[in-house]
Short mmCIF file of C-alpha atoms and ligand atoms in Angstrom, two decimals:
data_model
loop_
_atom_site.label_atom_id
_atom_site.label_comp_id
_atom_site.label_asym_id
_atom_site.label_seq_id
_atom_site.Cartn_x
_atom_site.Cartn_y
_atom_site.Cartn_z
CA MET A 233 -30.63 -24.77 10.15
CA ALA A 234 -29.79 -25.35 6.16
CA TYR A 235 -29.49 -22.24 3.50
CA PRO A 236 -32.78 -22.08 1.60
CA PHE A 237 -30.99 -23.03 -1.56
CA ALA A 238 -34.14 -23.45 -3.26
CA ALA A 239 -35.50 -19.97 -2.58
CA ARG A 240 -31.84 -18.38 -3.59
CA GLU A 241 -32.12 -20.55 -6.84
CA SER A 242 -34.88 -18.71 -8.10
CA ALA A 243 -34.20 -15.30 -6.60
CA PRO A 244 -30.62 -14.84 -5.74
CA ALA A 245 -30.32 -10.73 -5.93
CA ALA A 246 -33.44 -10.40 -3.09
CA SER A 247 -32.12 -13.13 -1.19
CA LEU A 248 -28.60 -11.91 -0.63
CA ARG A 249 -29.54 -7.99 -0.71
CA SER A 250 -32.59 -8.26 1.67
CA PRO A 251 -31.76 -6.10 4.71
CA VAL A 252 -34.35 -8.12 6.83
CA GLY A 253 -32.60 -9.07 9.97
CA HIS A 254 -32.66 -12.85 10.50
CA GLY A 255 -34.09 -13.06 6.91
CA CYS A 256 -37.83 -12.26 8.42
CA ALA A 257 -40.42 -10.27 6.83
CA PRO A 258 -39.88 -6.48 6.73
CA TRP A 259 -42.96 -5.75 9.03
CA ALA A 260 -41.56 -8.44 11.54
CA TRP A 261 -38.24 -6.98 11.65
CA ARG A 262 -39.74 -3.64 12.08
CA LEU A 263 -41.92 -4.92 14.86
CA ARG A 264 -38.69 -6.36 16.47
CA ARG A 265 -36.68 -3.12 16.35
CA ALA A 266 -39.70 -1.06 17.87
CA TRP A 267 -39.48 -3.72 20.43
CA ASP A 268 -36.06 -3.32 21.02
CA ASP A 269 -36.11 0.49 21.20
CA LEU A 270 -38.82 0.13 24.08
CA LEU A 271 -36.30 -2.17 25.68
CA ARG A 272 -33.49 0.41 25.53
CA ARG A 273 -35.56 2.84 27.77
CA VAL A 274 -36.04 0.02 30.36
CA PRO A 275 -34.00 1.64 33.34
CA CYS A 276 -31.14 -0.39 34.74
CA ASP A 277 -28.04 -0.11 36.55
CA CYS A 278 -24.93 0.51 34.16
CA PRO A 279 -23.30 -2.80 33.77
CA LEU A 280 -19.80 -1.68 34.62
CA CYS A 281 -20.18 1.21 37.30
CA GLY A 282 -23.50 0.26 38.61
CA GLY A 283 -24.82 4.07 38.11
CA ALA A 284 -28.08 4.76 36.28
CA ALA A 285 -28.59 3.39 32.74
CA ALA A 286 -31.13 2.02 30.39
CA GLY A 287 -31.57 -0.82 28.31
CA HIS A 288 -28.73 -3.08 29.40
CA LEU A 289 -26.44 -0.57 27.83
CA LEU A 290 -23.48 1.68 29.42
CA CYS A 291 -24.07 4.90 31.40
CA GLY A 292 -22.80 7.89 29.43
CA ALA A 293 -19.42 8.24 31.55
CA CYS A 294 -18.41 4.34 30.94
CA ARG A 295 -19.62 4.42 27.42
CA ASP A 296 -17.35 7.52 26.69
CA GLU A 297 -14.34 5.48 28.65
CA VAL A 298 -14.78 2.39 26.96
CA SER A 299 -15.04 3.81 23.37
CA ALA A 300 -12.49 6.65 24.18
CA SER A 301 -9.60 3.85 23.19
CA ARG A 302 -10.81 3.85 19.64
CA ALA A 303 -11.16 7.56 19.31
CA ALA A 304 -7.64 8.55 20.68
CA ALA A 305 -5.39 6.20 19.22
CA ALA A 306 -4.41 5.30 15.91
CA HIS A 307 -5.28 1.90 14.23
CA CYS A 308 -4.30 -0.29 11.36
CA PRO A 309 -6.84 0.63 8.37
CA VAL A 310 -6.83 -2.65 7.60
CA CYS A 311 -6.98 -4.96 10.69
CA ALA A 312 -7.51 -1.98 13.21
CA LEU A 313 -4.95 -2.85 15.48
CA PRO A 314 -3.57 -0.27 17.98
CA LEU A 315 -0.82 2.08 16.50
CA ARG A 316 1.69 4.90 17.29
CA LEU A 317 0.97 6.37 14.18
CA ARG A 318 -1.94 7.18 11.88
CA GLY A 319 -2.91 6.33 8.23
CA GLN A 320 -0.32 3.28 7.67
CA PRO A 321 -0.91 -0.13 8.15
CA CYS A 322 0.67 -2.27 10.60
CA PRO A 323 3.79 -4.49 9.64
CA ASP A 324 1.68 -7.77 9.59
CA CYS A 325 -1.07 -5.92 6.93
CA ALA A 326 1.63 -4.04 5.15
CA LEU A 327 4.02 -7.29 4.58
CA LEU A 328 0.94 -10.00 3.47
CA ARG A 329 -2.60 -8.23 3.00
CA PRO A 330 -4.88 -10.25 4.60
CA ALA A 331 -7.99 -11.89 3.08
CA PHE A 332 -10.17 -9.35 4.79
CA ASP A 333 -10.55 -6.02 3.76
CA ARG A 334 -11.11 -4.22 6.86
CA VAL A 335 -11.81 -4.59 10.40
CA ILE A 336 -14.65 -2.09 12.78
CA ALA A 337 -13.86 -2.71 16.33
CA ALA A 338 -15.78 -1.18 19.06
CA PHE A 339 -13.01 -0.54 21.43
CA ASP A 340 -9.61 -1.59 22.39
CA TYR A 341 -9.15 -5.15 24.06
CA ALA A 342 -8.43 -3.34 27.66
CA THR A 343 -10.13 -1.98 31.44
CA PRO A 344 -12.59 -1.44 31.18
CA GLY A 345 -14.28 -2.68 28.69
CA ASP A 346 -12.80 -5.93 28.44
CA GLN A 347 -14.33 -6.88 31.85
CA LEU A 348 -17.34 -7.38 29.97
CA ILE A 349 -16.17 -9.63 27.56
CA ARG A 350 -14.56 -11.63 30.39
CA HIS A 351 -17.62 -11.72 32.18
CA MET A 352 -20.27 -12.68 29.37
CA LYS A 353 -17.80 -15.42 28.19
CA SER A 354 -16.50 -16.67 31.76
CA ARG A 355 -19.48 -15.72 34.48
CA ARG A 356 -22.09 -16.32 31.35
CA ARG A 357 -23.43 -13.05 31.80
CA HIS A 358 -25.85 -13.22 28.47
CA ALA A 359 -27.13 -9.58 29.00
CA HIS A 360 -23.56 -8.20 28.32
CA ALA A 361 -24.08 -9.59 25.03
CA ARG A 362 -26.57 -6.62 24.26
CA THR A 363 -24.19 -3.98 26.01
CA LEU A 364 -21.39 -5.09 23.57
CA ALA A 365 -23.73 -4.84 20.87
CA GLY A 366 -24.88 -1.87 21.63
CA LEU A 367 -21.07 -0.50 21.71
CA LEU A 368 -20.53 -1.92 18.21
CA ALA A 369 -23.59 -0.62 16.47
CA ASP A 370 -22.52 2.32 17.75
CA ALA A 371 -18.97 2.14 15.78
CA VAL A 372 -20.86 0.15 12.34
CA LEU A 373 -23.05 3.29 12.36
CA ALA A 374 -20.31 5.82 12.49
CA ALA A 375 -17.64 3.67 10.22
CA GLU A 376 -16.65 5.29 7.06
CA PRO A 377 -16.97 4.48 4.31
CA PRO A 378 -20.04 2.84 5.51
CA LEU A 379 -21.15 -0.76 5.14
CA PRO A 380 -23.25 -1.54 1.98
CA ARG A 381 -27.09 -1.78 2.60
CA HIS A 382 -26.88 -5.09 1.24
CA THR A 383 -24.68 -6.51 3.81
CA ILE A 384 -24.93 -9.93 5.57
CA MET A 385 -23.94 -10.55 8.99
CA VAL A 386 -22.67 -13.87 9.89
CA PRO A 387 -21.36 -14.84 13.61
CA VAL A 388 -17.81 -17.07 14.23
CA PRO A 389 -19.32 -20.76 14.48
CA ALA A 390 -18.29 -21.95 17.92
CA SER A 391 -16.62 -25.16 18.10
CA LEU A 392 -18.19 -28.09 19.94
CA GLY A 393 -15.81 -28.08 22.84
CA ALA A 394 -16.33 -24.19 23.29
CA LEU A 395 -19.93 -24.65 23.23
CA LYS A 396 -20.08 -27.44 25.26
CA ARG A 397 -17.15 -25.26 27.75
CA ARG A 398 -19.61 -22.19 27.75
CA GLY A 399 -23.06 -23.56 26.99
CA PHE A 400 -23.58 -20.78 24.41
CA ASN A 401 -21.39 -18.71 21.43
CA PRO A 402 -20.56 -15.48 22.16
CA ALA A 403 -19.99 -14.51 18.52
CA ALA A 404 -23.84 -15.32 17.89
CA GLU A 405 -24.99 -13.70 21.18
CA VAL A 406 -23.33 -10.24 20.05
CA ALA A 407 -24.58 -11.00 16.34
CA ARG A 408 -28.07 -11.45 17.28
CA ALA A 409 -28.21 -8.37 19.30
CA LEU A 410 -26.28 -6.53 16.62
CA ALA A 411 -28.87 -7.43 14.02
CA ARG A 412 -32.02 -5.82 16.21
CA ARG A 413 -29.52 -2.39 15.99
CA LEU A 414 -28.88 -2.75 12.27
CA PRO A 415 -30.60 -3.26 9.08
CA TYR A 416 -28.63 -5.95 7.48
CA ALA A 417 -29.59 -9.57 7.40
CA LEU A 418 -27.86 -12.15 9.83
CA ARG A 419 -27.46 -15.40 8.04
CA PRO A 420 -25.39 -17.68 10.51
CA GLU A 421 -25.87 -21.05 7.82
CA LEU A 422 -23.49 -19.33 5.59
CA LEU A 423 -20.89 -20.00 7.68
CA ARG A 424 -19.76 -23.70 8.82
CA ARG A 425 -17.09 -25.09 10.30
CA THR A 426 -14.94 -28.31 8.67
CA ARG A 427 -13.47 -29.59 11.74
CA GLU A 428 -13.46 -29.25 15.28
CA GLY A 429 -10.16 -27.63 15.30
CA ARG A 430 -7.63 -26.98 18.17
CA ARG A 431 -8.10 -24.45 21.02
CA GLN A 432 -7.08 -21.01 19.31
CA ALA A 433 -6.37 -19.47 23.31
CA ARG A 434 -3.74 -22.17 24.22
CA LEU A 435 -1.74 -21.69 20.81
CA PRO A 436 1.33 -19.38 20.22
CA ARG A 437 0.87 -16.57 17.39
CA GLU A 438 2.20 -18.95 14.69
CA GLN A 439 0.75 -21.98 15.33
CA ARG A 440 -2.92 -20.11 15.47
CA LEU A 441 -2.44 -19.44 11.70
CA SER A 442 -1.66 -23.19 10.66
CA SER A 443 -4.67 -24.60 12.81
CA VAL A 444 -7.48 -22.61 11.18
CA GLU A 445 -6.43 -23.14 7.82
CA HIS A 446 -9.51 -24.37 5.72
CA LEU A 447 -11.21 -24.74 9.10
CA TYR A 448 -14.32 -22.93 7.86
CA THR A 449 -16.65 -23.31 4.35
CA CYS A 450 -19.47 -21.16 2.73
CA PRO A 451 -21.75 -23.84 1.99
CA VAL A 452 -23.33 -21.94 -0.78
CA PRO A 453 -22.04 -19.00 -3.82
CA VAL A 454 -22.40 -15.90 -2.59
CA PRO A 455 -21.55 -14.26 -5.77
CA GLY A 456 -20.69 -10.20 -4.98
CA ALA A 457 -22.10 -10.40 -1.30
CA SER A 458 -20.96 -8.28 1.00
CA ILE A 459 -20.27 -9.85 4.37
CA ALA A 460 -19.74 -8.69 7.61
CA VAL A 461 -18.01 -11.68 10.31
CA VAL A 462 -19.08 -10.79 13.87
CA ASP A 463 -17.16 -12.20 16.51
CA ASP A 464 -16.16 -10.63 20.13
CA VAL A 465 -12.44 -10.62 20.11
CA LEU A 466 -9.59 -10.18 17.41
CA THR A 467 -6.65 -11.30 18.18
CA THR A 468 -4.11 -12.08 15.60
CA GLY A 469 -6.72 -12.08 12.75
CA SER A 470 -5.99 -15.58 11.79
CA THR A 471 -9.50 -16.98 12.44
CA LEU A 472 -11.08 -13.96 10.27
CA ASP A 473 -8.33 -14.22 7.73
CA SER A 474 -9.41 -18.17 7.12
CA ILE A 475 -13.42 -16.76 7.24
CA ALA A 476 -12.46 -14.54 4.58
CA ARG A 477 -10.81 -16.59 2.25
CA ALA A 478 -13.64 -18.70 2.69
CA PHE A 479 -16.40 -16.48 1.90
CA LYS A 480 -13.87 -14.89 -0.96
CA ALA A 481 -13.55 -18.52 -2.70
CA ALA A 482 -17.73 -18.82 -2.68
CA GLY A 483 -17.37 -15.06 -4.65
CA ALA A 484 -17.81 -12.75 -1.74
CA ALA A 485 -16.97 -9.12 -2.99
CA SER A 486 -15.86 -7.65 0.37
CA VAL A 487 -15.04 -9.35 3.69
CA THR A 488 -15.44 -6.90 6.65
CA GLY A 489 -14.97 -8.01 10.53
CA LEU A 490 -17.21 -6.53 13.13
CA VAL A 491 -15.62 -7.12 16.51
CA VAL A 492 -16.30 -5.70 19.98
CA ALA A 493 -12.64 -5.56 20.93
CA ARG A 494 -9.21 -5.90 19.18
CA THR A 495 -6.27 -6.58 21.19
CA PRO A 496 -2.57 -5.14 20.88
CA TYR A 497 -0.18 -6.89 19.39
CA THR A 498 0.73 -9.98 20.90
CA ASP A 499 3.26 -12.87 19.71
CA SER A 500 1.82 -15.43 22.80
CA ARG A 501 -1.09 -16.75 24.88
CA PRO A 502 -3.57 -14.76 23.08
CA LYS A 503 -7.00 -13.88 25.44
CA ARG A 504 -9.39 -15.61 22.86
ZN1 ZN B 201 -21.38 3.69 34.35
ZN1 ZN B 202 -2.97 -4.66 10.42
#
């Protein structure tokens, strides 16, 4: 779907600041929220332990276990990398500040939370996107400072190869579920790939950086926008950095990564 350029030309402020998910009318978004709140009360089995849960979310014990990694450990205030010392940026961010401003992650990529992501992607358990989005929404709502009210959420677009392989884009599924929980607009059309690109999971760390250079573009100006880029896993941060460069070239004031899981430092065979 093309970005509604004519509408933006006539009313740029309203277009960029609307807190309406999916760009629909406020009443439609409220209806969607009410429906989602209702679904969250429907009993189900916990996707991790099989115990009693509701609305495709984790039971309380599993939610606490998955989220514990973020509460207990120190993390880089920029890229959310797990660290030993609090309050300091990681060596990568200290040496060369990335184009994105910060990252909010639901949990560290480790057992048992990583199972949900692997099963969503490899076993096509789409319902897990809702579970993961619930965890990420909790992390976003607890983040300090909070995201600006006029923030626009944009999922990382998948390559055609990945779409053919999986049949869906995990980041888009998480973003769609996230938009039902958070009062931010979802505008996937604001980010495009410029080419197919190489498969990131097969590249070592240093090649990932060069492979995503100029891989993304924002097709319209977004002056002063607060952009939140949604993805399932953040590994080296090279994809988010490339996307942030594209948005800042289009005039965005800030770019935040909203990721379900943050991997520990790795210099080879990243998981994403
Ligand atoms: Zn459970
Ligand atoms: Zn960092």
